[in-house]
Coordinates of C-alpha atoms in Angstrom, one line a residue:
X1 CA -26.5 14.5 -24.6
X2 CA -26.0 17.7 -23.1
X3 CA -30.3 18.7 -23.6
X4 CA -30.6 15.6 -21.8
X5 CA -28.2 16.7 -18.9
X6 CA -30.0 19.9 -18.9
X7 CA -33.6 18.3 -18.6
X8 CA -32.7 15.6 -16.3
X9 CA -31.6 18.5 -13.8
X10 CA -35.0 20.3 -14.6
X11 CA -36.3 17.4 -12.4
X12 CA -39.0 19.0 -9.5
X13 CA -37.5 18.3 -6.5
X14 CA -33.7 19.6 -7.9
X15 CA -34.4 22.6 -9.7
X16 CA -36.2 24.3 -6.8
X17 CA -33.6 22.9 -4.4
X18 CA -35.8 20.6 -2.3
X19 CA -33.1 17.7 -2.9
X20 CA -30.6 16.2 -0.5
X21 CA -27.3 18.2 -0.9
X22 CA -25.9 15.0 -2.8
X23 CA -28.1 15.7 -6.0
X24 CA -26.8 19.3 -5.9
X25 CA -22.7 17.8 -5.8
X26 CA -23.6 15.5 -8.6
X27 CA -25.5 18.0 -10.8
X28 CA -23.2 20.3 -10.4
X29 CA -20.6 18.4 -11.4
X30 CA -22.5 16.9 -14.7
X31 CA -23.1 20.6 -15.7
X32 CA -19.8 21.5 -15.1
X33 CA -18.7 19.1 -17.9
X34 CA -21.9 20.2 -19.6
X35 CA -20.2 23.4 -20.2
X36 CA -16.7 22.1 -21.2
X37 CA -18.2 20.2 -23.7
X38 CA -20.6 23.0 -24.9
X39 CA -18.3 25.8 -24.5
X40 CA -15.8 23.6 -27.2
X41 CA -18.2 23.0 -29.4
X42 CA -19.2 26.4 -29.9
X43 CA -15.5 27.4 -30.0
X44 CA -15.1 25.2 -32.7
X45 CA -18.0 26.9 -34.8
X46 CA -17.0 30.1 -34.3
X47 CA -13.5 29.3 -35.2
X48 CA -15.3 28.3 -38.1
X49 CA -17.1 31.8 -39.2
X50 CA -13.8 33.4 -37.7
X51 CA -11.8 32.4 -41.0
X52 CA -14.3 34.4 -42.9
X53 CA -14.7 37.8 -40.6
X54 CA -12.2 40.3 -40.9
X55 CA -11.4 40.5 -37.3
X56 CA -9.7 39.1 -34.1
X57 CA -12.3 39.8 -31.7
X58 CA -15.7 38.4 -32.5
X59 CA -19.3 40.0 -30.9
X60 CA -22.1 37.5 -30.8
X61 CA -25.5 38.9 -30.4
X62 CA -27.7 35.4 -29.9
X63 CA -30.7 37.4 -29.0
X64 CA -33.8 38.3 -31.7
X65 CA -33.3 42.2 -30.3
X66 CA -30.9 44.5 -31.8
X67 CA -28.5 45.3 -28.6
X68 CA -26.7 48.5 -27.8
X69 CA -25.4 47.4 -24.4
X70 CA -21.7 47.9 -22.9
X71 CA -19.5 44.6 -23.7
X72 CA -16.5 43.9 -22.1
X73 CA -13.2 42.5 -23.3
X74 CA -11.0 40.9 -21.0
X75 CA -7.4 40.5 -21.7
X76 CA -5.3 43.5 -22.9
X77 CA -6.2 46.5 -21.6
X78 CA -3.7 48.9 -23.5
X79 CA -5.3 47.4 -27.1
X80 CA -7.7 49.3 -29.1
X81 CA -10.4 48.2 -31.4
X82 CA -12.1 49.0 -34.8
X83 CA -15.1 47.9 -36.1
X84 CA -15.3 48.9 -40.1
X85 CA -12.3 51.0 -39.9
X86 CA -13.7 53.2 -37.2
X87 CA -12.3 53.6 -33.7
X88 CA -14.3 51.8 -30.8
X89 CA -15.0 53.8 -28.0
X90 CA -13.1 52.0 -25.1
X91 CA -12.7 52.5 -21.1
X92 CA -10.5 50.8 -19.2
X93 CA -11.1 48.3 -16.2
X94 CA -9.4 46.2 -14.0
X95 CA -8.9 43.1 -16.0
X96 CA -9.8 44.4 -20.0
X97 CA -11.6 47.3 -21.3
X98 CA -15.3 48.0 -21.8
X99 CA -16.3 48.8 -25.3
X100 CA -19.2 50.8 -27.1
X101 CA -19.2 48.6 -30.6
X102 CA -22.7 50.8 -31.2
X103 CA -25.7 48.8 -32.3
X104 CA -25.4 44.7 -32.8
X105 CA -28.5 43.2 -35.2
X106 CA -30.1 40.4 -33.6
X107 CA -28.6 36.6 -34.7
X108 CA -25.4 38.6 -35.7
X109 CA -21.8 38.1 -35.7
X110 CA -19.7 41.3 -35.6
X111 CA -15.8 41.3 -36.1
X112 CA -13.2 43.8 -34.1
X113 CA -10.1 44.6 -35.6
X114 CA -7.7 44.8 -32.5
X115 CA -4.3 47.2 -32.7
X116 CA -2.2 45.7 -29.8
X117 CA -0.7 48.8 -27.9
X118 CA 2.7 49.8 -26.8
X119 CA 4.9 50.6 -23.5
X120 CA 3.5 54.6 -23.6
X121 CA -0.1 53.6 -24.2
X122 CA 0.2 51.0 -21.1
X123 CA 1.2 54.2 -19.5
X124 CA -1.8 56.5 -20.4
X125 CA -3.9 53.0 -19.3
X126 CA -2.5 53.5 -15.9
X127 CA -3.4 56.7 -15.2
X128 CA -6.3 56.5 -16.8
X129 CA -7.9 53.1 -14.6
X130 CA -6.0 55.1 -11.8
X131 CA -8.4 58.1 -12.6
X132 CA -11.6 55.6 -12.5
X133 CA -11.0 54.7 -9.2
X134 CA -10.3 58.1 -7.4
X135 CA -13.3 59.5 -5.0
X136 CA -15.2 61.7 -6.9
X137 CA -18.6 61.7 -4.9
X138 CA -18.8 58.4 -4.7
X139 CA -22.4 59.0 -3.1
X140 CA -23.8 59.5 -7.1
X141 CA -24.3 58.0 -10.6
X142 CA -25.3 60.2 -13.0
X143 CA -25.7 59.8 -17.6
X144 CA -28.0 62.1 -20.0
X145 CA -30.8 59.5 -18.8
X146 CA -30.7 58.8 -15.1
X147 CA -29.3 60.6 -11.7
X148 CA -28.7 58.2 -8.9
X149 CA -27.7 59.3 -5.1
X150 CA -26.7 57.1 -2.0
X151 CA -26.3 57.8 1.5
X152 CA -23.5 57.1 4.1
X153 CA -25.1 53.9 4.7
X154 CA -25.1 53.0 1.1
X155 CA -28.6 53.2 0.7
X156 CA -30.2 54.2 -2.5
X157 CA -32.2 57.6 -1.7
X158 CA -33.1 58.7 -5.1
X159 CA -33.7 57.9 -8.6
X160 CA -34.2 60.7 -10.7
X161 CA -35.5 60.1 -14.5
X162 CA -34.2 62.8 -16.5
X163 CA -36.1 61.7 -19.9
X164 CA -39.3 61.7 -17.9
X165 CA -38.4 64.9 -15.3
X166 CA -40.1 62.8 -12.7
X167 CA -38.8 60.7 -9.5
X168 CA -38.8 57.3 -9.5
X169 CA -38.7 56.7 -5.8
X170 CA -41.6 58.2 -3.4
X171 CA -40.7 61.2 -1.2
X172 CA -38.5 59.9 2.1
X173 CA -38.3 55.9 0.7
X174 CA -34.6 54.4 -0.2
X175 CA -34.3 51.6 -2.7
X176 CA -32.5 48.5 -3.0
X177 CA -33.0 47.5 0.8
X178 CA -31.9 43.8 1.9
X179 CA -34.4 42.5 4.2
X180 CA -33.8 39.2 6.0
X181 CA -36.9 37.4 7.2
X182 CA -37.3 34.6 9.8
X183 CA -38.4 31.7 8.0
X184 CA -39.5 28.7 9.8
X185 CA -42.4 27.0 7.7
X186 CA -45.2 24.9 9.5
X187 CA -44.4 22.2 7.1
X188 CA -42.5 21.3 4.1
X189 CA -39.4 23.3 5.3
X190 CA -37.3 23.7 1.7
X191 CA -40.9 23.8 0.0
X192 CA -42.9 26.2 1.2
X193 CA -43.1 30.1 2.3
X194 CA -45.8 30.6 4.6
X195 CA -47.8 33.8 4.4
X196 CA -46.2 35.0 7.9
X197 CA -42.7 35.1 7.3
X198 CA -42.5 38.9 7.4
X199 CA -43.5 39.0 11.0
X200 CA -40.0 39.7 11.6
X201 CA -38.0 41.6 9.5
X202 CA -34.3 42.6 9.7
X203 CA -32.8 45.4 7.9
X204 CA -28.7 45.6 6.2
X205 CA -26.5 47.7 8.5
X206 CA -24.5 50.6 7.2
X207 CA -22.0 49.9 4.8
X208 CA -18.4 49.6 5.6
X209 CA -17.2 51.0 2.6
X210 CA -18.3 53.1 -0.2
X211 CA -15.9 53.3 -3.4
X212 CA -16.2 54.6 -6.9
X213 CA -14.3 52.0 -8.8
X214 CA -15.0 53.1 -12.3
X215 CA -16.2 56.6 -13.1
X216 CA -15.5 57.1 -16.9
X217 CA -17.4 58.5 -20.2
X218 CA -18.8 55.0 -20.7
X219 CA -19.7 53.7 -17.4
X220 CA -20.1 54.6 -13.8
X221 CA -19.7 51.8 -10.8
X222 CA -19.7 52.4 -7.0
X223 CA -18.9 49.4 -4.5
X224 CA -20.2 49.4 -1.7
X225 CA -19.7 46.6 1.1
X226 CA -22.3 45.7 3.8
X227 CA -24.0 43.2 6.3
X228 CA -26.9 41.7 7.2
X229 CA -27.5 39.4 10.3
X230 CA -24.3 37.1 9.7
X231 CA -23.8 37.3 6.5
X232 CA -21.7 39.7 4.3
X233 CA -22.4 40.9 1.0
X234 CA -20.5 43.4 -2.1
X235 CA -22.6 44.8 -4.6
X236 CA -21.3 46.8 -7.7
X237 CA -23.9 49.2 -8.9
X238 CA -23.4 50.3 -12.2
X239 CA -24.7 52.8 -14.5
X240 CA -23.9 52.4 -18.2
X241 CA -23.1 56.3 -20.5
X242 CA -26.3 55.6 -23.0
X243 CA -28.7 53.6 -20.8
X244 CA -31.1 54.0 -18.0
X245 CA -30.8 50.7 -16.1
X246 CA -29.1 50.6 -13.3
X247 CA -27.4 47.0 -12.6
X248 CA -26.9 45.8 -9.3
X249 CA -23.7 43.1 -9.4
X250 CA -24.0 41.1 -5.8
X251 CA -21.9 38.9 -4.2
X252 CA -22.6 37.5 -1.1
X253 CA -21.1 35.2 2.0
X254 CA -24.3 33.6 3.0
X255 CA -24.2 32.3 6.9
X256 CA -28.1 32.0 7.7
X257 CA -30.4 29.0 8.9
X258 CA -34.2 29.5 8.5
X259 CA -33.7 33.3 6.8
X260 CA -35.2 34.5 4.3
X261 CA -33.4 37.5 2.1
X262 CA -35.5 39.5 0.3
X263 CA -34.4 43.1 -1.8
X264 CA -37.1 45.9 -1.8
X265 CA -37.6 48.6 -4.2
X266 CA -40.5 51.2 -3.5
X267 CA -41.9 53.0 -6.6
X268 CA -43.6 55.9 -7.2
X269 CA -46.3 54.2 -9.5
X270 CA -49.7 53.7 -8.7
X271 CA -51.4 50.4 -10.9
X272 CA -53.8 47.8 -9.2
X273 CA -52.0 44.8 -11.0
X274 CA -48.3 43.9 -11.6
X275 CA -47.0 42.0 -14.7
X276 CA -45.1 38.9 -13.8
X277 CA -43.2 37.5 -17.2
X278 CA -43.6 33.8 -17.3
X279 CA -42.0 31.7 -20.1
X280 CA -42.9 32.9 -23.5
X281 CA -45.6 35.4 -22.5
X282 CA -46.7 37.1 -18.9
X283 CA -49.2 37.3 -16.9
X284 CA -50.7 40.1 -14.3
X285 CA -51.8 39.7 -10.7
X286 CA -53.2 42.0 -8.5
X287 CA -51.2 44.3 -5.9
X288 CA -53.7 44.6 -3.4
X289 CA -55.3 41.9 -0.8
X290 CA -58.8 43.0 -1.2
X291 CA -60.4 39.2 -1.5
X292 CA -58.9 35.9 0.4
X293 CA -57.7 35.1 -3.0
X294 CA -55.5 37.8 -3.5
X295 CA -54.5 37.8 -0.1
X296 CA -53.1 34.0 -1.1
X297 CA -51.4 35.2 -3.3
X298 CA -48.6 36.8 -1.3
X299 CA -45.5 35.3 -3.0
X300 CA -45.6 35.1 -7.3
X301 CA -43.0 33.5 -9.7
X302 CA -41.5 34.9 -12.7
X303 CA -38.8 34.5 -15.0
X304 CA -36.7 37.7 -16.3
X305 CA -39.0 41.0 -15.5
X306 CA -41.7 41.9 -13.3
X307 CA -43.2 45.1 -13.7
X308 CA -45.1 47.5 -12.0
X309 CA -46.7 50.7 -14.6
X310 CA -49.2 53.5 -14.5
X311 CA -51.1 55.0 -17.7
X312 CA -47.8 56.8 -18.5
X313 CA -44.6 55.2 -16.5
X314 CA -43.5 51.7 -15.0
X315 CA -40.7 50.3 -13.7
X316 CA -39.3 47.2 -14.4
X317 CA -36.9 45.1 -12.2
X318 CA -35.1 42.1 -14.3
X319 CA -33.2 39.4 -12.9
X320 CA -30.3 37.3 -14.3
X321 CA -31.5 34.2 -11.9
X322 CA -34.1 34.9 -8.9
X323 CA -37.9 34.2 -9.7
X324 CA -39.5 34.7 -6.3
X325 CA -41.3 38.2 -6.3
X326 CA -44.0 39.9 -3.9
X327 CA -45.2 43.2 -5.5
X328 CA -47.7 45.2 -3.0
X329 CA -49.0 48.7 -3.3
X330 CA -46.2 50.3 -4.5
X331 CA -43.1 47.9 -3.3
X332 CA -41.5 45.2 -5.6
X333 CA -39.7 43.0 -4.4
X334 CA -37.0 40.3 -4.9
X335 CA -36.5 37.2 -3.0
X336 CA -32.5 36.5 -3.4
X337 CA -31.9 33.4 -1.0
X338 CA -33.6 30.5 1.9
X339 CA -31.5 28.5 3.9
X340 CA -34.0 25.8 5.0
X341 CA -32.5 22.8 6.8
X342 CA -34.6 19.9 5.6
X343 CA -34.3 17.4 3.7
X344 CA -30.2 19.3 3.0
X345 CA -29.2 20.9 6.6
X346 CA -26.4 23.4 4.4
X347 CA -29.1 24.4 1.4
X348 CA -27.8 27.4 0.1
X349 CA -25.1 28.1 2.7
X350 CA -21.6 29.6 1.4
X351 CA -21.2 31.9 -1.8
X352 CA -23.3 33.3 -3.9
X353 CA -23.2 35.4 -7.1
X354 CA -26.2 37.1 -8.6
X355 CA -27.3 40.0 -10.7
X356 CA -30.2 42.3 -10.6
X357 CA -31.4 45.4 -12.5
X358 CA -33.7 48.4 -12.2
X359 CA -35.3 49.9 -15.4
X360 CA -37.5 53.0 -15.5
X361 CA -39.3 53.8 -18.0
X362 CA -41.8 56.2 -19.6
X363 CA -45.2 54.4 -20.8
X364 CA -46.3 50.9 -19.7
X365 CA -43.7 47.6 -20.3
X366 CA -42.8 47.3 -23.6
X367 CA -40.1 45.4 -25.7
X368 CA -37.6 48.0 -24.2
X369 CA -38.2 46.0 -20.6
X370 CA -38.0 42.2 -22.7
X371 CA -34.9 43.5 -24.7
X372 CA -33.1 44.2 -21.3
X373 CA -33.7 41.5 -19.6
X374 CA -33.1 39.3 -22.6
X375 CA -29.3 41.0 -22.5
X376 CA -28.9 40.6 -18.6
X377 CA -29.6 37.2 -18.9
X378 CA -28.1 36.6 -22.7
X379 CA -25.1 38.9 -22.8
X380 CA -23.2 39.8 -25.6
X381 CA -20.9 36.8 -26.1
X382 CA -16.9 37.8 -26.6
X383 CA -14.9 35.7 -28.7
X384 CA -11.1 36.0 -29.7
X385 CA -10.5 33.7 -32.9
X386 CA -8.2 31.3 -32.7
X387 CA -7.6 30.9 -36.7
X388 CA -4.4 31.1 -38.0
X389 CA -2.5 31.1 -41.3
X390 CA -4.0 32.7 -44.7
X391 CA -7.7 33.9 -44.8
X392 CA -9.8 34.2 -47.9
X393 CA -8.4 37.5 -49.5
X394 CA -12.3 38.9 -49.5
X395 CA -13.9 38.9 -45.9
X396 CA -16.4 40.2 -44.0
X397 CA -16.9 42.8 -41.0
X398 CA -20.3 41.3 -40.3
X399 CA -22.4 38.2 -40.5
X400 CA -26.0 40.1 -39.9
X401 CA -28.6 38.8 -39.2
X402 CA -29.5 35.2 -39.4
X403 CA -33.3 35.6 -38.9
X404 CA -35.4 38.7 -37.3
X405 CA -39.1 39.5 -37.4
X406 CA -40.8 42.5 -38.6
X407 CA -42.4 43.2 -35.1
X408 CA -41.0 44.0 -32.0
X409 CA -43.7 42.0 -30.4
X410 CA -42.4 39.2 -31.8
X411 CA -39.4 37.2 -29.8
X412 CA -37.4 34.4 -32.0
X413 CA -37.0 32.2 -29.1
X414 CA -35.0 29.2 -30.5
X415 CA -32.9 28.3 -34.1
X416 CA -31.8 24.8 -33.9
X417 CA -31.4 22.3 -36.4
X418 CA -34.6 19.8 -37.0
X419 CA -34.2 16.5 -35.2
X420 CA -34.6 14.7 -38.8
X421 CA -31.7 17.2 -40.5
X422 CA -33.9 18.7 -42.9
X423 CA -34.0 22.2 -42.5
X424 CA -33.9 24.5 -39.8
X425 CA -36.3 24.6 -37.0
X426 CA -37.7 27.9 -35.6
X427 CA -39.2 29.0 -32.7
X428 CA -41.0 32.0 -31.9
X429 CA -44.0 33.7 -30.0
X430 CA -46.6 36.5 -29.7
X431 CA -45.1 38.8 -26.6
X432 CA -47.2 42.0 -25.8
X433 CA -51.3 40.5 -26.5
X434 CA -51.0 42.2 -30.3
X435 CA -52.5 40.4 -33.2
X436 CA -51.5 40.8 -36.5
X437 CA -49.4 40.1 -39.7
X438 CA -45.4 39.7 -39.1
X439 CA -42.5 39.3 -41.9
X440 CA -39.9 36.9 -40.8
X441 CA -36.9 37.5 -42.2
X442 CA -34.0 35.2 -43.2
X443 CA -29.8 36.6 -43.8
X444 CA -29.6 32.8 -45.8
X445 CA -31.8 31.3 -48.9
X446 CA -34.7 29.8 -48.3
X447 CA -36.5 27.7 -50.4
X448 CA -39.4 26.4 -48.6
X449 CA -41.3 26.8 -45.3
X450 CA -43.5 24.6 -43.0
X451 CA -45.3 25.9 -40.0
X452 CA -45.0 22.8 -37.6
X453 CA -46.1 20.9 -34.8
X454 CA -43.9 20.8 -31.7
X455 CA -42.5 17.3 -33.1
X456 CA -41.6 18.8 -35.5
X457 CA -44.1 17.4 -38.5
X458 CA -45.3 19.8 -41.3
X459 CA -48.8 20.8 -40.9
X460 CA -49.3 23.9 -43.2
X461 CA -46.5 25.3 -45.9
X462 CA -46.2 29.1 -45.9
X463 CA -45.3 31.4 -48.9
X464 CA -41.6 32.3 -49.5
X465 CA -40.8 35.5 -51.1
X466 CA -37.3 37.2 -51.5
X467 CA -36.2 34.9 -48.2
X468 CA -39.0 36.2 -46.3
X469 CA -42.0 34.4 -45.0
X470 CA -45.1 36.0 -44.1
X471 CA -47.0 35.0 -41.0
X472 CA -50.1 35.8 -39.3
X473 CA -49.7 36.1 -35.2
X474 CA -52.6 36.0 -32.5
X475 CA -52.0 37.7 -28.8
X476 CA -49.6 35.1 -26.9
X477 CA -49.1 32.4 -29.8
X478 CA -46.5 30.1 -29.9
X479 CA -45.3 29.1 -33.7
X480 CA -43.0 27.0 -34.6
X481 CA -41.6 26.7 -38.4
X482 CA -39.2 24.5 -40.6
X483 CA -37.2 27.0 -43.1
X484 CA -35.7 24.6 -46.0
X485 CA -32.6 26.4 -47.8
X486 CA -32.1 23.5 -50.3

């Protein structure tokens, strides 16, 4: 019921938001219960590994990349963790604590023991959020990684790459600029962007306030507030202790009719073509206008990442929900929000809440870029068991992986259940145009295994050995498999 929820709202004219505003009250109501009923169910099978794990708090990495990111724990600030008897690194925020739990394998569930603090380490908490939030040049973000530096205005007026001793940002640009367009298509008002939109352009103003909320050994995050045209807009920009992407938290009071909002990032990379990532694969398009063709070409989807690289550094700009990009010369950019007024005269008015992120890096894209944006969009799921009463007297810090591949070039997309109940269905594909042998392999028996069709009907069977299966990839294929454990 809830895939068919999900599809129904995939419909043309309401994911793109070229409905009447009464689709958008309806289906946001169905996916509201959509998500009760979800979130239960999955509460209800994690209650169920719970009483297994030797832990309260439970990390769930549903991703096929092993993740090292920050993950936060709301609740109890004053507690502290362990994962295998060893003390979590913790910092602590305005609502919980941010954790380091190191490295997560990919399908993996990872149990935290917590130790609920007392009235003196409440105490030390205090001082120590008070200390995050005091102004210590609230103008930079700095790790061993990256060194970022604002202006007054709250303007981002340089990147520095410390692993690659280079600039990221040409000499005199600033990054992270909200442009607001006038947007008034000849035609087809919620439908199309027509190639002179930017004819006028208006910049953000200055900010009204710049304020270093968090500025500890795990993670750095300035506020900064700001308007453009009528609208007003927070953004938390954060820097994590053992990563170089820089996340861009917005929040935004939206107030336009017929604007187009737009955030630009200049780059000091020279490449012709761009790399757009499109579902289960990518694809490149040019970043000139040298032909009417690429001229036409002015606005391009894409889902999590677009990237722009030279022969030996690119830099990637991931998205947790915006898939409008124009990349020219050397300038990516993100379209955030519209506000047409036909065939819904309030599309997109009111509140919005969106996240963004930069990541340098040295080389062309590679499964660094996919992992990240894989994590902005999947996050690190937290989970506090709600089992009670006796355990089994032997259990487990970790349930590791359930499947992962060989190659990092290869993604495991989707684990589901086959629609018959025989086995489980997997899906996985090709990522980076490399062809070659790959080892899937499975943290459960497996008896047999089927390469299938996308009904899921057996075509070829495929050798099992040691609960590993041995495939053979070509650039950009899409395989799907039925692993039998009994």
């Amino acid at each position: 019921d809830a895939w068919r929820t999900v599809c129904l709202n995939q419909f043309h004219d309401i994911i793109p938001g070229s409905s009447i505003g009464e689709v958008y009250e309806e289906s946001q109501q169905q996916y509201a219960d959509l998500t009760e009923d979800v979130t239960q169910i999955r509460g209800e099978a994690l209650d169920a590994l719970s009483g297994k794990l030797d832990g309260e708090v439970l990390l769930v990495n549903a991703t096929s990349f092993a993740q090292r990111d920050l993950v936060f724990i709301p609740g109890d600030a004053t507690a502290r963790l362990t994962r295998d008897g060893a003390t979590v690194p913790v910092q602590p925020a305005e609502s919980g604590i941010w954790i380091d739990a190191g490295e997560l394998a990919p399908y993996s569930v990872t149990a935290l023991q917590v130790i609920t603090g007392n009235e003196q380490q409440a105490d030390v908490h205090r001082q120590q959020l008070h200390a995050t939030q005091r102004q210590v040049s609230p103008m930079v973000l700095e790790n061993s990684l990256l060194r970022v530096e604002c202006n007054k205005d709250g303007d981002i007026t340089r990147i520095f790459d410390k692993a690659a001793n280079r600039e990221v940002l040409p000499p005199g640009e600033i990054a992270n600029q909200f442009q607001a367009f006038e947007d008034r298509p000849s035609d087809w008002d919620a439908w199309d962007i027509e190639i002179f939109y930017d004819d006028k352009m208006w910049p953000a103003g200055p900010a009204s306030s710049i304020e270093m909320i968090e500025d500890g050994e795990l993670r750095q995050t300035v506020e900064i507030k700001r308007r453009i045209l009528n609208s007003h807009y927070t953004q938390r920009i954060s820097l994590n202790h053992n990563s170089p992407r820089l996340d861009f938290d917005t929040h935004i009071e939206w107030n336009e009719r017929h604007i187009l909002l737009k955030v630009a990032f200049p780059v000091n990379v020279l490449a012709p073509h761009a790399t757009y990532e499109i579902q289960w694969g990518n694809v490149q398009r040019p970043t000139h206008h040298n032909t009417s063709w690429d001229w036409a070409r002015f606005e391009t989807c894409a889902h999590k990442w677009v990237d722009l690289s030279e022969g030996n550094y690119g830099v990637s700009l991931l998205n947790d929900c915006k898939y409008g990009h124009d990349i020219h010369d050397n300038v990516i950019r993100l379209t955030l929000l519209r506000s047409p007024t036909r065939p819904d005269p309030t599309a997109d008015y009111g509140e919005h809440q969106f996240k963004y992120s930069l990541h340098p890096h040295t080389g062309s894209w590679s499964e660094e870029t996919q992992r990240e944006a894989y994590l902005l969009n999947d996050p690190i799921l937290v989970y506090r068991s709600r089992v009670e009463g006796s355990r089994p007297a032997e259990r487990l810090s970790t349930l590791s992986s359930l499947l992962s591949a060989s190659s990092p070039n290869v993604i495991i997309e989707t684990i589901k259940r086959a629609e018959d109940g025989n086995g489980i269905i997997v899906r996985l594909y090709e990522s980076q145009r490399k062809r070659g042998p790959v080892q899937l392999h499975a943290g459960f028996e497996v008896q047999t295994a089927w390469e299938t069709n996308l009904l899921e009907e057996n075509e070829t069977e495929l050798s099992v050995e040691n609960n590993s299966i041995h495939l053979e990839l070509n650039p950009y294929q899409i395989m799907t498999l039925r692993l039998k454990t009994g």
